[in-house]
Short mmCIF file of C-alpha atoms and ligand atoms in Angstrom, two decimals:
data_model
loop_
_atom_site.label_atom_id
_atom_site.label_comp_id
_atom_site.label_asym_id
_atom_site.label_seq_id
_atom_site.Cartn_x
_atom_site.Cartn_y
_atom_site.Cartn_z
CA MET A 110 -30.71 27.89 -20.85
CA ARG A 111 -28.18 25.50 -19.37
CA THR A 112 -25.34 24.07 -21.45
CA GLU A 113 -27.08 20.79 -22.39
CA THR A 114 -30.15 22.71 -23.54
CA LYS A 115 -28.05 25.17 -25.57
CA CYS A 116 -26.57 22.22 -27.49
CA ILE A 117 -30.05 21.55 -28.86
CA GLU A 118 -31.84 24.90 -28.84
CA ALA A 119 -29.35 27.78 -29.17
CA GLY A 120 -28.58 29.69 -32.36
CA TYR A 121 -31.78 29.08 -34.32
CA THR A 122 -35.41 29.55 -33.35
CA PRO A 123 -37.87 28.69 -36.13
CA LYS A 124 -40.87 30.94 -36.55
CA ASN A 125 -44.40 29.71 -37.14
CA GLY A 126 -44.35 27.04 -39.87
CA GLU A 127 -40.58 27.15 -40.47
CA SER A 128 -38.30 24.10 -40.57
CA ARG A 129 -37.28 22.66 -37.20
CA MET A 130 -33.75 21.96 -38.42
CA ILE A 131 -31.51 24.80 -39.56
CA PRO A 132 -32.05 25.44 -43.28
CA ILE A 133 -29.13 24.66 -45.59
CA ILE A 134 -28.76 27.85 -47.65
CA GLN A 135 -26.56 26.32 -50.33
CA SER A 136 -26.23 29.55 -52.33
CA THR A 137 -23.24 31.70 -53.20
CA THR A 138 -25.36 34.75 -53.87
CA PHE A 139 -28.22 36.76 -52.36
CA LYS A 140 -30.65 38.97 -54.26
CA TYR A 141 -31.57 42.62 -53.53
CA ASP A 142 -34.27 44.92 -54.92
CA THR A 143 -32.12 48.04 -55.24
CA SER A 144 -28.43 48.94 -55.38
CA GLU A 145 -29.01 51.13 -52.33
CA ASP A 146 -30.13 48.10 -50.32
CA MET A 147 -26.94 46.30 -51.25
CA GLY A 148 -24.84 49.40 -50.67
CA LYS A 149 -25.97 49.51 -47.05
CA LEU A 150 -24.63 45.98 -46.57
CA PHE A 151 -21.25 46.90 -48.05
CA ASP A 152 -21.04 49.90 -45.75
CA LEU A 153 -21.93 47.58 -42.82
CA GLU A 154 -24.91 49.86 -42.12
CA ALA A 155 -27.39 47.02 -42.43
CA SER A 156 -26.74 43.37 -41.61
CA GLY A 157 -27.46 40.77 -44.25
CA TYR A 158 -25.80 38.49 -46.75
CA PHE A 159 -24.35 39.19 -50.15
CA TYR A 160 -21.71 36.56 -50.92
CA THR A 161 -20.94 33.25 -49.21
CA ARG A 162 -17.16 33.81 -49.26
CA LEU A 163 -17.77 36.21 -46.33
CA GLN A 164 -20.91 34.99 -44.60
CA ASN A 165 -23.71 32.48 -44.98
CA PRO A 166 -26.91 32.13 -42.89
CA THR A 167 -26.52 28.38 -42.22
CA ASN A 168 -23.01 28.94 -40.92
CA ASP A 169 -24.19 31.81 -38.75
CA PHE A 170 -26.87 29.70 -37.04
CA VAL A 171 -24.13 27.29 -35.98
CA ALA A 172 -21.75 30.10 -35.00
CA ALA A 173 -24.49 31.57 -32.79
CA LYS A 174 -24.99 28.20 -31.08
CA ILE A 175 -21.28 27.85 -30.31
CA ALA A 176 -21.09 31.48 -29.13
CA ALA A 177 -23.93 30.69 -26.70
CA LEU A 178 -22.18 27.51 -25.51
CA GLU A 179 -18.93 29.38 -24.81
CA GLY A 180 -20.67 32.44 -23.32
CA GLY A 181 -19.39 34.79 -26.07
CA THR A 182 -21.02 37.66 -27.94
CA ALA A 183 -20.09 36.79 -31.55
CA ALA A 184 -18.55 33.92 -33.51
CA MET A 185 -17.34 33.00 -36.96
CA MET A 186 -17.10 29.56 -38.58
CA THR A 187 -13.94 28.66 -40.50
CA SER A 188 -13.14 25.84 -42.92
CA SER A 189 -10.70 24.16 -40.50
CA GLY A 190 -9.24 24.44 -37.03
CA GLN A 191 -6.00 25.63 -38.62
CA ALA A 192 -7.86 28.53 -40.28
CA ALA A 193 -9.40 29.42 -36.89
CA SER A 194 -5.97 29.47 -35.20
CA PHE A 195 -4.49 31.59 -38.00
CA PHE A 196 -7.35 34.09 -38.23
CA SER A 197 -7.67 34.46 -34.46
CA VAL A 198 -4.05 35.62 -34.14
CA PHE A 199 -3.66 37.41 -37.48
CA ASN A 200 -6.73 39.53 -36.70
CA LEU A 201 -4.58 41.16 -33.97
CA ALA A 202 -0.90 40.63 -34.81
CA ASN A 203 0.72 41.65 -38.09
CA ALA A 204 4.28 41.89 -39.44
CA GLY A 205 6.52 43.40 -36.77
CA ASP A 206 4.31 42.20 -33.90
CA HIS A 207 4.99 39.56 -31.28
CA VAL A 208 2.95 36.75 -29.69
CA VAL A 209 3.46 34.78 -26.46
CA ALA A 210 2.31 31.17 -26.93
CA SER A 211 2.30 28.10 -24.72
CA ALA A 212 4.91 25.57 -25.85
CA SER A 213 2.36 22.79 -25.18
CA ILE A 214 0.05 23.20 -28.17
CA TYR A 215 -1.14 21.09 -31.08
CA GLY A 216 1.73 20.31 -33.50
CA GLY A 217 -0.12 21.87 -36.44
CA THR A 218 -0.56 25.12 -34.50
CA PHE A 219 3.10 25.10 -33.49
CA ASN A 220 4.14 24.73 -37.12
CA LEU A 221 1.71 27.45 -38.25
CA PHE A 222 3.19 29.85 -35.68
CA ASN A 223 6.82 28.83 -35.72
CA VAL A 224 7.28 28.46 -39.49
CA THR A 225 4.49 29.96 -41.59
CA MET A 226 3.55 33.00 -39.50
CA LYS A 227 7.21 33.71 -38.78
CA LYS A 228 7.67 34.00 -42.57
CA MET A 229 4.95 36.67 -42.46
CA GLY A 230 7.06 38.69 -40.04
CA ILE A 231 5.29 37.80 -36.80
CA ASP A 232 7.56 36.85 -33.92
CA PHE A 233 6.64 34.15 -31.36
CA THR A 234 7.99 33.33 -27.91
CA PHE A 235 7.00 29.86 -26.70
CA VAL A 236 6.80 29.47 -22.93
CA ASP A 237 6.56 26.35 -20.79
CA PRO A 238 2.94 26.51 -19.51
CA ASP A 239 4.27 25.72 -16.03
CA CYS A 240 7.05 28.33 -16.14
CA SER A 241 7.81 30.66 -13.20
CA ASP A 242 6.21 34.11 -12.96
CA GLU A 243 9.59 35.65 -13.83
CA GLU A 244 9.91 33.57 -16.99
CA LEU A 245 6.37 34.47 -18.06
CA GLU A 246 6.99 38.16 -17.39
CA ALA A 247 10.21 38.03 -19.42
CA ALA A 248 8.36 36.59 -22.44
CA PHE A 249 6.41 39.83 -23.02
CA LYS A 250 7.78 42.55 -25.30
CA PRO A 251 6.54 46.07 -26.06
CA ASN A 252 5.14 44.76 -29.39
CA THR A 253 3.35 41.72 -27.87
CA LYS A 254 -0.26 41.68 -29.13
CA VAL A 255 -1.73 38.43 -27.85
CA VAL A 256 -1.20 35.36 -25.65
CA PHE A 257 -2.19 31.88 -26.90
CA GLY A 258 -2.73 28.57 -25.05
CA GLU A 259 -4.64 25.27 -25.23
CA THR A 260 -7.02 24.10 -22.44
CA ILE A 261 -5.81 20.47 -22.69
CA ALA A 262 -2.86 20.25 -25.06
CA ASN A 263 -3.04 17.75 -27.92
CA PRO A 264 -1.20 15.36 -27.57
CA ALA A 265 0.79 16.18 -24.41
CA LEU A 266 -2.41 16.39 -22.24
CA VAL A 267 -0.99 19.33 -20.29
CA VAL A 268 -3.75 21.35 -18.59
CA PHE A 269 -3.27 25.10 -19.11
CA ASP A 270 -3.63 27.51 -16.18
CA ILE A 271 -6.10 29.81 -17.97
CA GLU A 272 -6.68 32.20 -15.07
CA ARG A 273 -2.98 32.79 -14.52
CA PHE A 274 -2.24 33.49 -18.18
CA ALA A 275 -5.34 35.71 -18.52
CA LYS A 276 -4.09 37.87 -15.64
CA ALA A 277 -0.61 38.12 -17.17
CA ALA A 278 -2.03 39.01 -20.61
CA HIS A 279 -4.36 41.66 -19.19
CA ALA A 280 -1.56 43.18 -17.10
CA HIS A 281 0.20 43.78 -20.43
CA GLY A 282 -2.93 45.14 -22.12
CA VAL A 283 -3.41 42.21 -24.51
CA PRO A 284 -6.06 39.48 -24.87
CA LEU A 285 -5.77 35.74 -24.24
CA ILE A 286 -6.83 33.27 -26.94
CA ILE A 287 -7.63 29.71 -25.84
CA ASP A 288 -7.88 26.66 -28.11
CA ASN A 289 -10.64 24.75 -26.28
CA THR A 290 -10.87 21.81 -28.73
CA PHE A 291 -10.22 18.92 -26.32
CA ALA A 292 -12.26 20.14 -23.35
CA THR A 293 -15.21 21.54 -25.38
CA PRO A 294 -17.57 24.06 -23.73
CA ILE A 295 -19.27 21.10 -22.04
CA ASN A 296 -16.29 20.61 -19.74
CA CYS A 297 -14.62 24.04 -19.71
CA ARG A 298 -15.68 27.56 -20.62
CA PRO A 299 -12.43 29.55 -20.78
CA ILE A 300 -14.24 32.91 -20.93
CA GLU A 301 -15.42 32.31 -17.34
CA TRP A 302 -11.74 32.14 -16.35
CA GLY A 303 -10.70 35.32 -18.12
CA ALA A 304 -10.02 34.22 -21.72
CA ASP A 305 -11.00 36.84 -24.31
CA ILE A 306 -11.24 34.71 -27.44
CA VAL A 307 -11.90 30.97 -27.75
CA ILE A 308 -11.23 28.85 -30.81
CA HIS A 309 -11.92 25.23 -31.76
CA SER A 310 -11.11 22.64 -34.30
CA THR A 311 -14.75 21.54 -34.68
CA THR A 312 -13.36 18.52 -36.54
CA LYS A 313 -12.87 16.81 -33.18
CA TYR A 314 -15.55 16.35 -30.48
CA MET A 315 -17.92 19.04 -31.76
CA ASP A 316 -18.50 17.19 -35.03
CA GLY A 317 -17.64 13.96 -33.29
CA HIS A 318 -18.45 11.56 -36.14
CA ASP A 319 -15.45 11.77 -38.54
CA ALA A 320 -17.65 13.71 -40.96
CA THR A 321 -16.43 17.30 -41.42
CA VAL A 322 -13.29 19.38 -41.01
CA GLY A 323 -14.01 22.80 -39.53
CA GLY A 324 -13.19 25.51 -37.02
CA VAL A 325 -14.75 28.36 -35.09
CA ILE A 326 -13.64 31.59 -33.40
CA VAL A 327 -15.70 32.99 -30.48
CA ASP A 328 -15.24 36.47 -29.02
CA SER A 329 -16.11 37.07 -25.36
CA GLY A 330 -16.92 40.72 -26.13
CA LYS A 331 -15.01 41.66 -22.97
CA PHE A 332 -11.70 43.02 -24.22
CA ASP A 333 -11.65 46.82 -24.35
CA TRP A 334 -9.78 47.51 -27.63
CA MET A 335 -10.19 51.28 -27.38
CA ALA A 336 -8.50 51.29 -23.95
CA HIS A 337 -5.40 49.88 -25.75
CA ALA A 338 -5.90 51.67 -29.05
CA ASP A 339 -2.16 52.15 -29.65
CA LYS A 340 -1.64 48.38 -29.67
CA PHE A 341 -4.55 47.55 -31.97
CA PRO A 342 -4.64 50.04 -34.85
CA GLY A 343 -6.45 47.45 -37.01
CA LEU A 344 -9.48 47.69 -34.71
CA CYS A 345 -9.15 51.25 -33.47
CA THR A 346 -8.28 53.29 -36.60
CA PRO A 347 -10.21 53.53 -39.91
CA ASP A 348 -9.92 50.52 -42.24
CA GLU A 349 -9.21 52.12 -45.61
CA SER A 350 -9.87 48.78 -47.31
CA TYR A 351 -13.38 48.82 -45.84
CA HIS A 352 -14.94 52.22 -46.43
CA GLY A 353 -12.99 53.84 -43.61
CA ILE A 354 -14.81 51.96 -40.84
CA THR A 355 -13.28 51.94 -37.34
CA TYR A 356 -14.44 48.56 -36.05
CA ALA A 357 -14.08 49.22 -32.32
CA GLU A 358 -16.07 52.46 -32.59
CA ARG A 359 -18.84 51.16 -34.82
CA PHE A 360 -19.31 47.69 -33.31
CA GLY A 361 -18.09 48.13 -29.74
CA LYS A 362 -16.41 45.53 -27.58
CA GLU A 363 -19.09 42.95 -28.40
CA GLY A 364 -18.78 42.98 -32.18
CA ALA A 365 -15.55 44.63 -33.36
CA TYR A 366 -13.23 41.61 -33.41
CA ILE A 367 -15.51 39.20 -35.31
CA THR A 368 -16.72 41.92 -37.69
CA LYS A 369 -13.12 42.74 -38.61
CA ALA A 370 -12.28 39.05 -39.03
CA THR A 371 -15.26 38.65 -41.37
CA ALA A 372 -15.01 41.90 -43.33
CA GLN A 373 -11.23 41.75 -43.76
CA LEU A 374 -9.84 38.25 -43.31
CA MET A 375 -12.72 36.18 -44.68
CA ARG A 376 -13.07 38.64 -47.56
CA ASP A 377 -9.38 38.39 -48.47
CA LEU A 378 -8.50 34.82 -47.50
CA GLY A 379 -11.85 33.08 -47.93
CA SER A 380 -11.56 30.08 -45.59
CA ILE A 381 -15.30 29.64 -45.11
CA PRO A 382 -16.89 26.23 -44.52
CA SER A 383 -19.64 25.04 -46.84
CA PRO A 384 -23.20 25.43 -45.47
CA MET A 385 -23.61 21.65 -45.80
CA ASN A 386 -20.63 21.05 -43.51
CA CYS A 387 -22.06 23.45 -40.94
CA TYR A 388 -25.38 21.59 -41.09
CA LEU A 389 -23.57 18.32 -40.35
CA LEU A 390 -21.57 19.96 -37.56
CA ASN A 391 -24.83 21.15 -36.02
CA LEU A 392 -26.06 17.55 -35.83
CA GLY A 393 -22.92 16.70 -33.88
CA LEU A 394 -23.41 19.66 -31.54
CA GLU A 395 -26.90 18.47 -30.60
CA SER A 396 -25.45 15.41 -28.87
CA LEU A 397 -22.18 16.98 -27.67
CA ALA A 398 -23.11 17.08 -23.97
CA VAL A 399 -24.23 13.45 -23.92
CA ARG A 400 -21.20 12.26 -25.86
CA MET A 401 -18.66 14.18 -23.76
CA GLU A 402 -20.01 12.68 -20.58
CA ARG A 403 -19.65 9.19 -22.06
CA HIS A 404 -16.15 9.90 -23.51
CA CYS A 405 -14.96 11.02 -20.08
CA ARG A 406 -16.51 8.15 -18.09
CA ASN A 407 -15.10 5.60 -20.57
CA ALA A 408 -11.64 7.19 -20.62
CA GLU A 409 -11.51 7.32 -16.81
CA LYS A 410 -12.21 3.56 -16.65
CA VAL A 411 -9.67 2.74 -19.37
CA ALA A 412 -7.04 4.89 -17.63
CA GLU A 413 -7.71 3.10 -14.32
CA PHE A 414 -7.33 -0.26 -16.06
CA LEU A 415 -4.04 0.75 -17.72
CA LYS A 416 -2.59 2.23 -14.52
CA ASP A 417 -2.61 -1.14 -12.76
CA HIS A 418 -1.51 -3.26 -15.73
CA PRO A 419 1.93 -4.93 -15.34
CA LYS A 420 2.88 -4.36 -19.00
CA VAL A 421 2.16 -0.62 -18.90
CA ALA A 422 5.04 1.73 -18.02
CA TYR A 423 3.06 4.94 -17.39
CA VAL A 424 -0.34 6.55 -18.04
CA THR A 425 -0.98 10.24 -18.74
CA TYR A 426 -4.57 11.36 -18.31
CA PRO A 427 -5.62 14.55 -16.50
CA GLY A 428 -8.80 12.86 -15.26
CA LEU A 429 -6.80 10.17 -13.42
CA PRO A 430 -6.14 10.78 -9.69
CA GLY A 431 -2.38 11.17 -9.24
CA ASP A 432 -1.81 12.63 -12.71
CA LYS A 433 0.45 15.70 -12.73
CA TYR A 434 -2.51 17.83 -13.89
CA TYR A 435 -5.32 16.17 -11.92
CA GLU A 436 -5.78 19.02 -9.42
CA ARG A 437 -5.69 21.72 -12.07
CA ALA A 438 -8.13 19.75 -14.19
CA LYS A 439 -10.50 19.49 -11.21
CA LYS A 440 -10.49 23.29 -10.95
CA TYR A 441 -11.14 24.04 -14.62
CA MET A 442 -13.04 20.87 -15.58
CA PRO A 443 -14.87 19.51 -12.51
CA ASN A 444 -17.17 17.29 -14.61
CA GLY A 445 -14.51 15.61 -16.75
CA THR A 446 -11.63 16.38 -19.10
CA CYS A 447 -11.62 14.57 -22.46
CA GLY A 448 -11.43 11.08 -23.95
CA VAL A 449 -7.76 11.10 -24.93
CA ILE A 450 -5.20 9.12 -22.92
CA SER A 451 -1.54 8.46 -23.58
CA PHE A 452 0.45 5.59 -22.13
CA GLY A 453 3.70 3.69 -22.54
CA VAL A 454 4.13 -0.02 -23.13
CA LYS A 455 7.04 -1.62 -21.27
CA GLY A 456 9.76 -2.70 -23.73
CA GLY A 457 9.90 0.42 -25.89
CA ARG A 458 9.19 1.00 -29.57
CA ALA A 459 9.14 -2.69 -30.64
CA LYS A 460 6.64 -3.73 -27.96
CA ALA A 461 4.44 -0.74 -28.71
CA GLU A 462 4.36 -1.83 -32.38
CA GLU A 463 3.35 -5.34 -31.29
CA PHE A 464 0.58 -3.87 -29.15
CA MET A 465 -0.83 -2.01 -32.15
CA LYS A 466 -0.98 -5.25 -34.18
CA GLY A 467 -3.03 -6.95 -31.46
CA LEU A 468 -5.93 -4.47 -31.46
CA LYS A 469 -9.22 -5.46 -33.08
CA LEU A 470 -11.79 -2.79 -32.17
CA ALA A 471 -9.64 0.34 -31.93
CA ILE A 472 -8.84 1.64 -35.38
CA ILE A 473 -5.40 2.98 -36.25
CA ALA A 474 -5.85 6.61 -37.27
CA THR A 475 -4.08 9.96 -37.00
CA HIS A 476 -7.41 11.44 -35.92
CA VAL A 477 -8.59 11.85 -32.32
CA ALA A 478 -11.68 12.87 -30.38
CA ASP A 479 -14.65 11.24 -32.04
CA ALA A 480 -17.19 8.49 -31.44
CA HIS A 481 -14.89 5.64 -32.59
CA THR A 482 -12.06 4.49 -30.37
CA CYS A 483 -8.86 5.11 -32.28
CA VAL A 484 -5.21 4.73 -31.54
CA LEU A 485 -1.86 5.98 -32.79
CA HIS A 486 1.73 4.97 -32.13
CA PRO A 487 3.62 8.07 -33.30
CA ALA A 488 7.03 6.33 -33.32
CA SER A 489 5.91 3.80 -35.96
CA SER A 490 3.64 6.12 -37.98
CA THR A 491 3.64 9.93 -37.96
CA HIS A 492 7.18 10.14 -36.51
CA ARG A 493 8.66 6.93 -37.99
CA GLN A 494 11.57 8.70 -39.71
CA LEU A 495 13.00 9.71 -36.31
CA SER A 496 15.44 7.70 -34.19
CA ASP A 497 14.64 6.99 -30.52
CA GLU A 498 17.00 9.82 -29.50
CA GLU A 499 15.35 12.26 -31.92
CA LEU A 500 11.90 11.24 -30.67
CA VAL A 501 12.80 11.94 -27.05
CA ALA A 502 14.26 15.31 -28.08
CA CYS A 503 10.90 16.38 -29.56
CA GLY A 504 8.92 15.09 -26.58
CA VAL A 505 7.50 11.91 -28.12
CA MET A 506 8.49 8.79 -26.22
CA PRO A 507 9.26 5.75 -28.47
CA ASP A 508 6.89 3.59 -26.40
CA MET A 509 4.09 6.20 -26.26
CA ILE A 510 0.64 5.29 -27.51
CA ARG A 511 -2.17 7.81 -27.89
CA LEU A 512 -5.56 6.30 -27.30
CA SER A 513 -8.69 8.29 -28.12
CA VAL A 514 -11.44 6.56 -26.18
CA GLY A 515 -14.75 6.48 -28.05
CA ILE A 516 -18.31 6.04 -26.87
CA GLU A 517 -18.63 2.29 -27.42
CA ASN A 518 -19.37 0.04 -24.44
CA VAL A 519 -16.35 0.54 -22.21
CA GLN A 520 -16.06 -3.18 -21.49
CA ASP A 521 -15.45 -3.84 -25.22
CA ILE A 522 -12.74 -1.15 -25.28
CA ILE A 523 -11.02 -2.55 -22.17
CA GLU A 524 -11.17 -6.12 -23.52
CA ASP A 525 -9.61 -4.95 -26.79
CA VAL A 526 -6.75 -3.17 -25.01
CA ALA A 527 -6.33 -6.08 -22.56
CA GLY A 528 -6.17 -8.59 -25.43
CA ALA A 529 -3.50 -6.60 -27.28
CA LEU A 530 -1.42 -6.25 -24.09
CA GLU A 531 -1.81 -9.99 -23.47
CA LYS A 532 -0.18 -10.80 -26.84
CA ILE A 533 3.06 -8.87 -26.28
C1 LIG B 198 -6.87 19.11 -34.78
C2 LIG B 198 -6.56 20.30 -33.99
C3 LIG B 198 -6.37 21.55 -34.60
C4 LIG B 198 -6.40 21.74 -36.09
O1 LIG B 198 -7.69 21.55 -36.57
P1 LIG B 198 -8.07 21.04 -38.05
O2 LIG B 198 -9.55 21.06 -38.00
O3 LIG B 198 -7.46 19.70 -38.23
O4 LIG B 198 -7.50 22.05 -38.99
C5 LIG B 198 -6.15 22.64 -33.77
N1 LIG B 198 -6.08 22.50 -32.42
C6 LIG B 198 -6.25 21.32 -31.82
C7 LIG B 198 -6.17 21.22 -30.34
C8 LIG B 198 -6.48 20.17 -32.58
O5 LIG B 198 -6.64 18.98 -31.95
#
């Protein structure tokens, strides 16, 4: 199946007389005839369900669809993108370990790594994604366990050189995790470029309708844990908390990572989405390919319009010819990038605030990447406590506006933006 077909068909194939849509198994518990039957599940000798804190069939249909879309061998749904980021790293790196991460990542991920996971004893080195080979080499330490980057960084719109970072990670015997939220598997499949694990905030384009918060972790099944057994004792030595199972031996390259994340992390931390939310997410996935195409075509036209406007200071959009990341985006995302654009209004913070007041169609929201066009001026909302100098220091320009282009008629979006620019 090709990608567009997988959006509709992958993950669930009804048998004769069964429901066409994935069933919503809204149940915490599953019944067994004998204790022996259930015992086999606990020993991971048989596959099946026993308690929805660890696994649920509805969720697994959706996980299988996303695994197929990304070209992975196994996947796990999580209750949020944040939970996916946390689990994906914590499944490999524990207290005393070290992680190399791109400095251009989602703010929530940066905070998770730099504050919360540091408190857990995990050390992070953040590297400029465009750093020199020497700088990248110097970031690795003997206790480095994983490398982390974002295909198109939210909100900086920096395109990550996946192939380069995959090579560097593999040369050091560790896997590369990619947050592919903004590109989606419609526009980029990081596993094809060497990534080992792919995560998403499904809250964004995958759901696409402002309906559910969620996340997913996909394993490529390619990383050879046993070849680096000294680095990954959690996968390559017996798990005493789980009946002495050695995940990499029992489940191989294809299944070890996700089985450990389910049996250990989901069991202990319980960040599982509700089956109902996964059902709603699946509806979004069915139209993902069609929507992404429209998001990209609309955003390209809006970016072109803004580029030539006399009241606009600059436009950042990797799908716009001349953008710093245009060429790299063409390599990794030949069919389009995403719907998110950032631009500056001439006249700084005050003029940007005026622009926001003039919009009629675009809604003001902290959210991005869904069907509705929405817009945010960080300097007057999320970052309003900061002075202009402080804003610049943390990489947010006072005049910067983030526009998430929806799938409405593009002429309506352009007229809305044009009207608001007119008024300032
Ligand atoms: C929103 C977002 C997250 C966090 O996801 P939630 O679902 O909000 O927890 C992670 N990464 C990226 C790129 C995001 O845009």
